[in-house]
Amino acid sequence: MDDHNSAVGDIAACVVKFYDRQERFEICHDSTNSTFSSRCSRQNVVDTSNLKNILKINSEKQTALVEPNISMDRLVEATLKYSLIPPVVIESPGATVGHRFSGIYCSSSSFRHGVFHDIINWVEMCLANGDIVIASESERSDLFYGAATRLETLGLVTMLEIRLVRSRSYVQLTYYPVLGRIHVIDIIQQVTADTKTDYLEGIKFGKDRGVIMAGHQTDTLRAGIPVQRFSRARDPWFYVYAQEQMKRNIGPTTVAIPLVDYLFRYDRGGFWGSRYLFKYFPVPLNRFTRLVLDLFMHNRPIFHSLYGSSPTPVYGQADMIVPYKLAESVFDKASKLPTIRPETEDQENMLLRIKAWGPEPEDPDEFASESNRLKARLNEVSARTSEENRERYMALRDKYDASNLPTMYEKQTSLDNERFERRAFWPFWPFWPFCLLSIQVGIFVLGALLWSAMGGNRTEITVCNRA
């Protein structure tokens, strides 16, 4: 903790300098699986990228004390040594806990445990005036709930305590092919009523075609249920396998998936990111090409390619959370390949998270029009007006001296503008994937030659918790 306190003290001292000069600053936490580009190269930034350690895991209290830039795969690897895992694990291995607290992120277990910030017991924050404070449900609760989902525009998150639960060896997952939007919601309501269900999500592959996937953790494999893996190069991508189950079977089918393979099931293929890269080159997407290019088809390099290294992130995603009863009307607006996840097990107040993936329009006006169309529909189904939310948010910023941090609106609009500015001033942007792939392949070949020359070999390690 001494190293942590020293690092936070240095951050606070930097923040105080900006506060005394009444200068605005932004926060740099370096790499994360986000569609936002890194801000570390800009002026007037406070660098928190060194806060990336697991400070303590308490097996009795079932908690983990971590710094904000710890990634999901490192967190899971550490907690599994104690047969524990966070009840909500974001599927992107490189996702950081601080970024997921400051946004609104969920996983397939969110219908039981809420979104990611619901598993946080308390946070340590450095306010924009340099004060170091603790916020929790019982202490500065307005800051605790206000900082969640506010993109670090109320202060800098420097430490979090995460709630943990007992883990098992496998997830027994059942695929339910569905036809039609009403059928989707019927199946979701059916499996949420089963108290054994730990995980639930769906993928919509077409206007009236999709698959709902529900599962539970177990240490015992039932006879006749095959084990299916997704982490090895020869394994299928998760969404491809789900689509095959939808096409091949009329009724439900069940498989057993090793826990870590399930938690990071979208790592290989980068959700649907690799699909769009294959289309862009173009390269046929089949079992052989997935095997050969596996090194580049994981979440970290895919996100870096689509959002971090190109002159503009030409692919995007839209997250929408809507009430159950209004989900059908939003499906029509979210025409791109979406995933569907319930946000609560309360049937009366059930919310669905709909996440749509796809290429962004090249024309800025067309991009704005499509984005505004979705926003307008969401505003129609919103329980509270945006003006009410804005007033509460600005009152919190005033209370906690956050005026020299950018607002949520400023953060988002500057990122949207930056996308098209970079495209306009770099006329060769359509060719960036070829340049990127050439560089990555060259690095891979050079590394392989050096590794071979040193007599190295590759060992595959699977992390399994004790039964």
GROMACS .gro file of C-alpha atoms in nm:
model
  467
    1MET     CA    1   0.000   0.000   0.000
    2ASP     CA    2   0.295   0.235   0.051
    3ASP     CA    3   0.371   0.232  -0.321
    4HIS     CA    4   0.005   0.295  -0.399
    5ASN     CA    5  -0.022   0.584  -0.154
    6SER     CA    6   0.296   0.738  -0.294
    7ALA     CA    7   0.168   0.711  -0.653
    8VAL     CA    8  -0.169   0.863  -0.560
    9GLY     CA    9   0.010   1.142  -0.373
   10ASP     CA   10   0.205   1.228  -0.689
   11ILE     CA   11  -0.117   1.230  -0.892
   12ALA     CA   12  -0.288   1.456  -0.637
   13ALA     CA   13   0.007   1.698  -0.645
   14CYS     CA   14  -0.022   1.721  -1.023
   15VAL     CA   15  -0.397   1.780  -1.000
   16VAL     CA   16  -0.348   2.059  -0.744
   17LYS     CA   17  -0.123   2.247  -0.986
   18PHE     CA   18  -0.397   2.251  -1.249
   19TYR     CA   19  -0.655   2.346  -0.986
   20ASP     CA   20  -0.448   2.637  -0.854
   21ARG     CA   21  -0.402   2.769  -1.209
   22GLN     CA   22  -0.768   2.699  -1.289
   23GLU     CA   23  -0.656   2.507  -1.596
   24ARG     CA   24  -0.855   2.225  -1.746
   25PHE     CA   25  -0.696   1.883  -1.770
   26GLU     CA   26  -0.780   1.535  -1.893
   27ILE     CA   27  -0.700   1.192  -1.751
   28CYS     CA   28  -0.467   0.944  -1.918
   29HIS     CA   29  -0.490   0.581  -1.814
   30ASP     CA   30  -0.319   0.441  -2.122
   31SER     CA   31  -0.438   0.121  -2.289
   32THR     CA   32  -0.784  -0.024  -2.241
   33ASN     CA   33  -1.032  -0.215  -2.457
   34SER     CA   34  -1.231   0.095  -2.542
   35THR     CA   35  -1.350   0.258  -2.860
   36PHE     CA   36  -1.204   0.582  -2.721
   37SER     CA   37  -0.855   0.671  -2.839
   38SER     CA   38  -0.571   0.725  -2.592
   39ARG     CA   39  -0.533   1.079  -2.464
   40CYS     CA   40  -0.179   1.034  -2.324
   41SER     CA   41  -0.010   1.227  -2.606
   42ARG     CA   42  -0.211   1.542  -2.536
   43GLN     CA   43  -0.113   1.839  -2.325
   44ASN     CA   44  -0.271   1.912  -1.987
   45VAL     CA   45  -0.316   1.550  -1.885
   46VAL     CA   46  -0.279   1.373  -1.553
   47ASP     CA   47  -0.119   1.032  -1.606
   48THR     CA   48  -0.266   0.750  -1.395
   49SER     CA   49  -0.138   0.467  -1.616
   50ASN     CA   50   0.091   0.328  -1.342
   51LEU     CA   51  -0.206   0.238  -1.123
   52LYS     CA   52  -0.231  -0.121  -1.249
   53ASN     CA   53  -0.176  -0.349  -0.950
   54ILE     CA   54  -0.380  -0.595  -0.747
   55LEU     CA   55  -0.325  -0.476  -0.392
   56LYS     CA   56  -0.500  -0.745  -0.187
   57ILE     CA   57  -0.741  -1.038  -0.219
   58ASN     CA   58  -0.931  -1.126   0.098
   59SER     CA   59  -1.066  -1.481   0.064
   60GLU     CA   60  -1.266  -1.458   0.389
   61LYS     CA   61  -1.446  -1.137   0.302
   62GLN     CA   62  -1.446  -1.234  -0.066
   63THR     CA   63  -1.316  -0.900  -0.187
   64ALA     CA   64  -1.035  -0.776  -0.410
   65LEU     CA   65  -0.861  -0.442  -0.360
   66VAL     CA   66  -0.729  -0.324  -0.697
   67GLU     CA   67  -0.603  -0.021  -0.882
   68PRO     CA   68  -0.812   0.107  -1.174
   69ASN     CA   69  -0.592  -0.008  -1.464
   70ILE     CA   70  -0.593  -0.376  -1.374
   71SER     CA   71  -0.728  -0.578  -1.666
   72MET     CA   72  -1.006  -0.834  -1.647
   73ASP     CA   73  -0.788  -1.131  -1.739
   74ARG     CA   74  -0.530  -1.043  -1.471
   75LEU     CA   75  -0.806  -0.994  -1.214
   76VAL     CA   76  -0.968  -1.330  -1.295
   77GLU     CA   77  -0.632  -1.509  -1.297
   78ALA     CA   78  -0.551  -1.371  -0.951
   79THR     CA   79  -0.890  -1.439  -0.792
   80LEU     CA   80  -0.917  -1.795  -0.931
   81LYS     CA   81  -0.620  -1.890  -0.712
   82TYR     CA   82  -0.865  -1.848  -0.423
   83SER     CA   83  -1.155  -2.017  -0.610
   84LEU     CA   84  -1.320  -1.675  -0.645
   85ILE     CA   85  -1.426  -1.455  -0.936
   86PRO     CA   86  -1.604  -1.120  -0.969
   87PRO     CA   87  -1.978  -1.183  -1.012
   88VAL     CA   88  -1.972  -0.961  -1.324
   89VAL     CA   89  -1.676  -1.021  -1.557
   90ILE     CA   90  -1.651  -0.808  -1.872
   91GLU     CA   91  -1.581  -1.036  -2.170
   92SER     CA   92  -1.291  -0.827  -2.302
   93PRO     CA   93  -0.972  -0.954  -2.133
   94GLY     CA   94  -0.801  -0.615  -2.168
   95ALA     CA   95  -1.091  -0.418  -2.020
   96THR     CA   96  -0.986  -0.235  -1.704
   97VAL     CA   97  -1.189  -0.218  -1.386
   98GLY     CA   98  -1.161   0.159  -1.356
   99HIS     CA   99  -1.287   0.221  -1.707
  100ARG     CA  100  -1.575  -0.023  -1.656
  101PHE     CA  101  -1.672   0.146  -1.328
  102SER     CA  102  -1.672   0.487  -1.494
  103GLY     CA  103  -1.885   0.368  -1.786
  104ILE     CA  104  -2.191   0.146  -1.790
  105TYR     CA  105  -2.092  -0.209  -1.872
  106CYS     CA  106  -2.256  -0.541  -1.814
  107SER     CA  107  -2.197  -0.909  -1.883
  108SER     CA  108  -2.418  -1.213  -1.916
  109SER     CA  109  -2.446  -1.235  -1.535
  110SER     CA  110  -2.580  -0.880  -1.501
  111PHE     CA  111  -2.942  -0.991  -1.473
  112ARG     CA  112  -2.842  -1.143  -1.136
  113HIS     CA  113  -2.579  -0.897  -1.013
  114GLY     CA  114  -2.639  -0.571  -1.200
  115VAL     CA  115  -2.391  -0.380  -1.415
  116PHE     CA  116  -2.020  -0.376  -1.335
  117HIS     CA  117  -2.027  -0.080  -1.096
  118ASP     CA  118  -2.289  -0.266  -0.886
  119ILE     CA  119  -2.019  -0.511  -0.766
  120ILE     CA  120  -1.795  -0.227  -0.639
  121ASN     CA  121  -1.808  -0.183  -0.259
  122TRP     CA  122  -1.622   0.148  -0.249
  123VAL     CA  123  -1.379   0.360  -0.448
  124GLU     CA  124  -1.089   0.588  -0.364
  125MET     CA  125  -1.093   0.904  -0.575
  126CYS     CA  126  -0.874   1.206  -0.629
  127LEU     CA  127  -1.106   1.500  -0.678
  128ALA     CA  128  -1.029   1.774  -0.928
  129ASN     CA  129  -0.909   1.997  -0.640
  130GLY     CA  130  -0.652   1.736  -0.527
  131ASP     CA  131  -0.846   1.596  -0.228
  132ILE     CA  132  -0.824   1.217  -0.177
  133VAL     CA  133  -1.160   1.077  -0.063
  134ILE     CA  134  -1.343   0.747  -0.018
  135ALA     CA  135  -1.689   0.707  -0.169
  136SER     CA  136  -1.929   0.422  -0.096
  137GLU     CA  137  -2.297   0.347  -0.040
  138SER     CA  138  -2.268   0.486   0.315
  139GLU     CA  139  -2.002   0.756   0.268
  140ARG     CA  140  -2.040   1.027   0.002
  141SER     CA  141  -2.304   0.813  -0.162
  142ASP     CA  142  -2.391   1.088  -0.411
  143LEU     CA  143  -2.032   1.083  -0.538
  144PHE     CA  144  -2.020   0.703  -0.535
  145TYR     CA  145  -2.330   0.661  -0.750
  146GLY     CA  146  -2.261   0.977  -0.946
  147ALA     CA  147  -1.906   0.876  -1.045
  148ALA     CA  148  -2.030   0.544  -1.180
  149THR     CA  149  -2.105   0.582  -1.553
  150ARG     CA  150  -1.978   0.944  -1.562
  151LEU     CA  151  -1.654   0.878  -1.757
  152GLU     CA  152  -1.430   1.014  -1.479
  153THR     CA  153  -1.571   1.365  -1.515
  154LEU     CA  154  -1.623   1.402  -1.137
  155GLY     CA  155  -1.273   1.293  -1.032
  156LEU     CA  156  -0.997   1.037  -1.084
  157VAL     CA  157  -1.060   0.681  -0.966
  158THR     CA  158  -0.744   0.553  -0.793
  159MET     CA  159  -0.854   0.236  -0.611
  160LEU     CA  160  -1.160   0.007  -0.595
  161GLU     CA  161  -1.280  -0.275  -0.372
  162ILE     CA  162  -1.456  -0.543  -0.578
  163ARG     CA  163  -1.698  -0.801  -0.445
  164LEU     CA  164  -1.618  -1.166  -0.530
  165VAL     CA  165  -1.815  -1.492  -0.538
  166ARG     CA  166  -1.721  -1.861  -0.538
  167SER     CA  167  -1.624  -2.009  -0.873
  168ARG     CA  168  -1.677  -2.349  -1.034
  169SER     CA  169  -1.488  -2.536  -1.306
  170TYR     CA  170  -1.739  -2.521  -1.592
  171VAL     CA  171  -2.033  -2.329  -1.730
  172GLN     CA  172  -2.309  -2.555  -1.859
  173LEU     CA  173  -2.453  -2.349  -2.143
  174THR     CA  174  -2.776  -2.414  -2.335
  175TYR     CA  175  -2.840  -2.259  -2.678
  176TYR     CA  176  -3.203  -2.174  -2.759
  177PRO     CA  177  -3.263  -2.093  -3.129
  178VAL     CA  178  -3.530  -1.824  -3.159
  179LEU     CA  179  -3.745  -1.690  -3.441
  180GLY     CA  180  -3.907  -1.350  -3.405
  181ARG     CA  181  -3.867  -1.075  -3.147
  182ILE     CA  182  -4.154  -1.188  -2.925
  183HIS     CA  183  -3.997  -1.533  -2.899
  184VAL     CA  184  -3.670  -1.374  -2.782
  185ILE     CA  185  -3.834  -1.201  -2.487
  186ASP     CA  186  -4.043  -1.510  -2.402
  187ILE     CA  187  -3.729  -1.727  -2.377
  188ILE     CA  188  -3.549  -1.465  -2.168
  189GLN     CA  189  -3.839  -1.448  -1.924
  190GLN     CA  190  -3.847  -1.827  -1.905
  191VAL     CA  191  -3.478  -1.874  -1.819
  192THR     CA  192  -3.460  -1.581  -1.578
  193ALA     CA  193  -3.733  -1.747  -1.373
  194ASP     CA  194  -3.498  -2.044  -1.320
  195THR     CA  195  -3.296  -1.967  -1.006
  196LYS     CA  196  -3.012  -2.190  -1.126
  197THR     CA  197  -2.936  -1.962  -1.421
  198ASP     CA  198  -2.611  -1.767  -1.369
  199TYR     CA  199  -2.554  -1.637  -1.722
  200LEU     CA  200  -2.790  -1.513  -1.990
  201GLU     CA  201  -2.747  -1.333  -2.322
  202GLY     CA  202  -2.862  -1.345  -2.682
  203ILE     CA  203  -2.732  -1.270  -3.029
  204LYS     CA  204  -2.955  -1.147  -3.310
  205PHE     CA  205  -2.818  -1.269  -3.646
  206GLY     CA  206  -3.100  -1.129  -3.855
  207LYS     CA  207  -3.430  -0.946  -3.827
  208ASP     CA  208  -3.612  -1.255  -3.704
  209ARG     CA  209  -3.331  -1.500  -3.632
  210GLY     CA  210  -3.115  -1.538  -3.325
  211VAL     CA  211  -3.008  -1.751  -3.031
  212ILE     CA  212  -3.053  -1.712  -2.656
  213MET     CA  213  -2.779  -1.863  -2.438
  214ALA     CA  214  -2.837  -1.945  -2.071
  215GLY     CA  215  -2.604  -2.130  -1.835
  216HIS     CA  216  -2.491  -2.199  -1.482
  217GLN     CA  217  -2.162  -2.280  -1.313
  218THR     CA  218  -2.094  -2.640  -1.216
  219ASP     CA  219  -1.816  -2.872  -1.103
  220THR     CA  220  -1.995  -3.184  -1.228
  221LEU     CA  221  -2.024  -3.276  -1.594
  222ARG     CA  222  -2.350  -3.447  -1.685
  223ALA     CA  223  -2.332  -3.760  -1.898
  224GLY     CA  224  -2.378  -3.695  -2.268
  225ILE     CA  225  -2.291  -3.323  -2.252
  226PRO     CA  226  -1.979  -3.246  -2.460
  227VAL     CA  227  -1.703  -3.009  -2.347
  228GLN     CA  228  -1.660  -2.719  -2.587
  229ARG     CA  229  -1.362  -2.482  -2.571
  230PHE     CA  230  -1.311  -2.140  -2.730
  231SER     CA  231  -0.962  -2.024  -2.623
  232ARG     CA  232  -0.734  -2.236  -2.843
  233ALA     CA  233  -0.638  -2.153  -3.201
  234ARG     CA  234  -0.816  -2.462  -3.333
  235ASP     CA  235  -1.138  -2.382  -3.147
  236PRO     CA  236  -1.431  -2.205  -3.315
  237TRP     CA  237  -1.509  -1.843  -3.240
  238PHE     CA  238  -1.792  -1.815  -2.991
  239TYR     CA  239  -2.035  -1.621  -3.208
  240VAL     CA  240  -1.963  -1.849  -3.507
  241TYR     CA  241  -2.037  -2.156  -3.295
  242ALA     CA  242  -2.358  -1.995  -3.165
  243GLN     CA  243  -2.469  -1.923  -3.521
  244GLU     CA  244  -2.404  -2.285  -3.620
  245GLN     CA  245  -2.619  -2.406  -3.330
  246MET     CA  246  -2.899  -2.180  -3.447
  247LYS     CA  247  -2.880  -2.319  -3.801
  248ARG     CA  248  -2.837  -2.688  -3.713
  249ASN     CA  249  -3.089  -2.732  -3.434
  250ILE     CA  250  -3.457  -2.664  -3.395
  251GLY     CA  251  -3.455  -2.717  -3.019
  252PRO     CA  252  -3.212  -2.639  -2.733
  253THR     CA  253  -2.861  -2.790  -2.724
  254THR     CA  254  -2.626  -2.794  -2.422
  255VAL     CA  255  -2.246  -2.793  -2.388
  256ALA     CA  256  -2.003  -2.759  -2.097
  257ILE     CA  257  -1.746  -2.478  -2.131
  258PRO     CA  258  -1.438  -2.436  -1.905
  259LEU     CA  259  -1.501  -2.130  -1.688
  260VAL     CA  260  -1.220  -1.909  -1.821
  261ASP     CA  261  -1.309  -2.000  -2.181
  262TYR     CA  262  -1.664  -1.887  -2.114
  263LEU     CA  263  -1.577  -1.566  -1.931
  264PHE     CA  264  -1.358  -1.449  -2.222
  265ARG     CA  265  -1.559  -1.625  -2.493
  266TYR     CA  266  -1.547  -1.322  -2.724
  267ASP     CA  267  -1.170  -1.276  -2.699
  268ARG     CA  268  -1.093  -1.469  -3.015
  269GLY     CA  269  -1.259  -1.281  -3.297
  270GLY     CA  270  -1.282  -0.961  -3.092
  271PHE     CA  271  -1.659  -1.000  -3.065
  272TRP     CA  272  -1.739  -0.928  -3.434
  273GLY     CA  273  -1.437  -0.708  -3.502
  274SER     CA  274  -1.242  -0.974  -3.691
  275ARG     CA  275  -1.539  -1.040  -3.914
  276TYR     CA  276  -1.520  -0.685  -4.046
  277LEU     CA  277  -1.143  -0.703  -4.089
  278PHE     CA  278  -1.181  -1.019  -4.298
  279LYS     CA  279  -1.437  -0.839  -4.512
  280TYR     CA  280  -1.215  -0.535  -4.548
  281PHE     CA  281  -0.905  -0.711  -4.691
  282PRO     CA  282  -1.090  -0.925  -4.825
  283VAL     CA  283  -0.991  -1.264  -4.684
  284PRO     CA  284  -1.222  -1.567  -4.664
  285LEU     CA  285  -1.342  -1.632  -4.310
  286ASN     CA  286  -1.317  -2.005  -4.244
  287ARG     CA  287  -1.162  -2.251  -4.001
  288PHE     CA  288  -0.823  -2.247  -4.176
  289THR     CA  289  -0.784  -1.867  -4.189
  290ARG     CA  290  -0.896  -1.837  -3.827
  291LEU     CA  291  -0.627  -2.089  -3.729
  292VAL     CA  292  -0.347  -1.928  -3.931
  293LEU     CA  293  -0.426  -1.571  -3.822
  294ASP     CA  294  -0.519  -1.655  -3.464
  295LEU     CA  295  -0.240  -1.442  -3.315
  296PHE     CA  296  -0.398  -1.129  -3.461
  297MET     CA  297  -0.759  -1.227  -3.398
  298HIS     CA  298  -0.773  -1.167  -3.022
  299ASN     CA  299  -0.950  -0.881  -2.852
  300ARG     CA  300  -0.651  -0.659  -2.777
  301PRO     CA  301  -0.501  -0.642  -3.129
  302ILE     CA  302  -0.848  -0.623  -3.286
  303PHE     CA  303  -0.954  -0.325  -3.074
  304HIS     CA  304  -0.619  -0.163  -3.139
  305SER     CA  305  -0.662  -0.213  -3.514
  306LEU     CA  306  -1.023  -0.097  -3.535
  307TYR     CA  307  -1.013   0.192  -3.291
  308GLY     CA  308  -0.661   0.277  -3.182
  309SER     CA  309  -0.416   0.266  -3.470
  310SER     CA  310  -0.616   0.366  -3.773
  311PRO     CA  311  -0.642   0.729  -3.880
  312THR     CA  312  -1.006   0.691  -3.789
  313PRO     CA  313  -1.200   0.415  -3.613
  314VAL     CA  314  -1.406   0.302  -3.911
  315TYR     CA  315  -1.613   0.055  -3.708
  316GLY     CA  316  -1.829   0.137  -3.412
  317GLN     CA  317  -2.076   0.007  -3.161
  318ALA     CA  318  -2.385   0.142  -2.992
  319ASP     CA  319  -2.499   0.041  -2.643
  320MET     CA  320  -2.864   0.085  -2.554
  321ILE     CA  321  -3.044  -0.007  -2.232
  322VAL     CA  322  -3.423  -0.007  -2.258
  323PRO     CA  323  -3.725  -0.139  -2.065
  324TYR     CA  324  -3.842  -0.491  -2.154
  325LYS     CA  325  -4.179  -0.378  -2.285
  326LEU     CA  326  -4.021  -0.128  -2.524
  327ALA     CA  327  -3.737  -0.349  -2.648
  328GLU     CA  328  -3.924  -0.465  -2.958
  329SER     CA  329  -3.954  -0.114  -3.099
  330VAL     CA  330  -3.582  -0.050  -3.044
  331PHE     CA  331  -3.490  -0.373  -3.226
  332ASP     CA  332  -3.612  -0.211  -3.548
  333LYS     CA  333  -3.376   0.083  -3.499
  334ALA     CA  334  -3.073  -0.133  -3.411
  335SER     CA  335  -3.039  -0.301  -3.748
  336LYS     CA  336  -2.676  -0.409  -3.705
  337LEU     CA  337  -2.568  -0.734  -3.544
  338PRO     CA  338  -2.670  -0.690  -3.178
  339THR     CA  339  -2.622  -0.879  -2.854
  340ILE     CA  340  -2.903  -0.873  -2.599
  341ARG     CA  341  -2.858  -0.892  -2.222
  342PRO     CA  342  -3.106  -0.850  -1.936
  343GLU     CA  343  -2.995  -0.599  -1.672
  344THR     CA  344  -3.203  -0.713  -1.375
  345GLU     CA  345  -3.400  -1.020  -1.267
  346ASP     CA  346  -3.696  -0.806  -1.157
  347GLN     CA  347  -3.955  -0.909  -1.416
  348GLU     CA  348  -4.167  -0.596  -1.369
  349ASN     CA  349  -3.874  -0.355  -1.409
  350MET     CA  350  -3.658  -0.566  -1.642
  351LEU     CA  351  -3.420  -0.378  -1.867
  352LEU     CA  352  -3.253  -0.513  -2.179
  353ARG     CA  353  -2.912  -0.406  -2.300
  354ILE     CA  354  -2.890  -0.406  -2.681
  355LYS     CA  355  -2.543  -0.369  -2.829
  356ALA     CA  356  -2.516  -0.312  -3.204
  357TRP     CA  357  -2.193  -0.354  -3.401
  358GLY     CA  358  -2.110  -0.239  -3.751
  359PRO     CA  359  -1.910  -0.014  -3.985
  360GLU     CA  360  -1.949   0.359  -3.938
  361PRO     CA  361  -2.065   0.575  -4.231
  362GLU     CA  362  -1.781   0.758  -4.405
  363ASP     CA  363  -1.987   1.075  -4.435
  364PRO     CA  364  -1.991   1.274  -4.106
  365ASP     CA  365  -2.345   1.396  -4.174
  366GLU     CA  366  -2.466   1.041  -4.230
  367PHE     CA  367  -2.291   0.925  -3.913
  368ALA     CA  368  -2.455   1.207  -3.714
  369SER     CA  369  -2.795   1.128  -3.866
  370GLU     CA  370  -2.775   0.760  -3.775
  371SER     CA  371  -2.652   0.836  -3.424
  372ASN     CA  372  -2.925   1.097  -3.368
  373ARG     CA  373  -3.192   0.855  -3.491
  374LEU     CA  374  -3.098   0.606  -3.221
  375LYS     CA  375  -3.068   0.877  -2.955
  376ALA     CA  376  -3.410   1.012  -3.044
  377ARG     CA  377  -3.570   0.672  -3.005
  378LEU     CA  378  -3.399   0.617  -2.671
  379ASN     CA  379  -3.514   0.958  -2.549
  380GLU     CA  380  -3.870   0.856  -2.632
  381VAL     CA  381  -3.849   0.556  -2.398
  382SER     CA  382  -3.647   0.730  -2.126
  383ALA     CA  383  -3.812   0.742  -1.786
  384ARG     CA  384  -3.655   1.079  -1.701
  385THR     CA  385  -3.580   1.373  -1.924
  386SER     CA  386  -3.221   1.444  -2.024
  387GLU     CA  387  -3.253   1.791  -1.871
  388GLU     CA  388  -3.329   1.646  -1.526
  389ASN     CA  389  -3.026   1.418  -1.550
  390ARG     CA  390  -2.807   1.705  -1.665
  391GLU     CA  391  -2.911   1.924  -1.372
  392ARG     CA  392  -2.823   1.651  -1.120
  393TYR     CA  393  -2.494   1.586  -1.292
  394MET     CA  394  -2.390   1.952  -1.303
  395ALA     CA  395  -2.486   1.995  -0.937
  396LEU     CA  396  -2.247   1.712  -0.849
  397ARG     CA  397  -1.969   1.872  -1.052
  398ASP     CA  398  -2.017   2.198  -0.861
  399LYS     CA  399  -2.026   2.022  -0.523
  400TYR     CA  400  -1.702   1.830  -0.583
  401ASP     CA  401  -1.505   2.106  -0.764
  402ALA     CA  402  -1.493   1.924  -1.098
  403SER     CA  403  -1.520   2.234  -1.319
  404ASN     CA  404  -1.166   2.192  -1.456
  405LEU     CA  405  -1.247   1.843  -1.584
  406PRO     CA  406  -1.430   1.803  -1.917
  407THR     CA  407  -1.799   1.720  -1.904
  408MET     CA  408  -1.941   1.397  -2.043
  409TYR     CA  409  -2.083   1.589  -2.338
  410GLU     CA  410  -1.748   1.753  -2.413
  411LYS     CA  411  -1.568   1.419  -2.397
  412GLN     CA  412  -1.804   1.252  -2.639
  413THR     CA  413  -1.834   1.536  -2.891
  414SER     CA  414  -1.457   1.588  -2.904
  415LEU     CA  415  -1.411   1.218  -2.981
  416ASP     CA  416  -1.677   1.222  -3.253
  417ASN     CA  417  -1.516   1.525  -3.418
  418GLU     CA  418  -1.169   1.375  -3.389
  419ARG     CA  419  -1.277   1.067  -3.586
  420PHE     CA  420  -1.354   1.262  -3.900
  421GLU     CA  421  -1.077   1.521  -3.863
  422ARG     CA  422  -0.816   1.243  -3.874
  423ARG     CA  423  -0.982   1.090  -4.179
  424ALA     CA  424  -0.994   1.425  -4.361
  425PHE     CA  425  -0.623   1.501  -4.308
  426TRP     CA  426  -0.496   1.152  -4.393
  427PRO     CA  427  -0.612   1.072  -4.748
  428PHE     CA  428  -0.468   0.719  -4.744
  429TRP     CA  429  -0.678   0.603  -4.450
  430PRO     CA  430  -0.852   0.324  -4.652
  431PHE     CA  431  -0.517   0.142  -4.676
  432TRP     CA  432  -0.431   0.147  -4.306
  433PRO     CA  433  -0.519  -0.221  -4.242
  434PHE     CA  434  -0.265  -0.337  -4.500
  435CYS     CA  435   0.008  -0.127  -4.341
  436LEU     CA  436  -0.089  -0.246  -3.994
  437LEU     CA  437  -0.104  -0.613  -4.087
  438SER     CA  438   0.232  -0.594  -4.266
  439ILE     CA  439   0.394  -0.444  -3.958
  440GLN     CA  440   0.232  -0.696  -3.723
  441VAL     CA  441   0.324  -0.994  -3.942
  442GLY     CA  442   0.681  -0.866  -3.967
  443ILE     CA  443   0.705  -0.834  -3.589
  444PHE     CA  444   0.556  -1.180  -3.544
  445VAL     CA  445   0.797  -1.344  -3.791
  446LEU     CA  446   1.099  -1.168  -3.639
  447GLY     CA  447   0.989  -1.264  -3.289
  448ALA     CA  448   0.934  -1.625  -3.390
  449LEU     CA  449   1.281  -1.646  -3.547
  450LEU     CA  450   1.446  -1.500  -3.239
  451TRP     CA  451   1.245  -1.727  -3.009
  452SER     CA  452   1.341  -2.030  -3.215
  453ALA     CA  453   1.707  -1.927  -3.220
  454MET     CA  454   1.706  -1.908  -2.841
  455GLY     CA  455   1.564  -2.258  -2.818
  456GLY     CA  456   1.231  -2.142  -2.686
  457ASN     CA  457   0.901  -2.324  -2.711
  458ARG     CA  458   0.540  -2.236  -2.658
  459THR     CA  459   0.352  -2.370  -2.360
  460GLU     CA  460  -0.025  -2.343  -2.335
  461ILE     CA  461  -0.146  -2.282  -1.981
  462THR     CA  462  -0.505  -2.322  -1.877
  463VAL     CA  463  -0.609  -2.164  -1.548
  464CYS     CA  464  -0.850  -2.390  -1.360
  465ASN     CA  465  -0.994  -2.335  -1.017
  466ARG     CA  466  -0.996  -2.606  -0.754
  467ALA     CA  467  -1.313  -2.815  -0.736
   0.00000   0.00000   0.00000
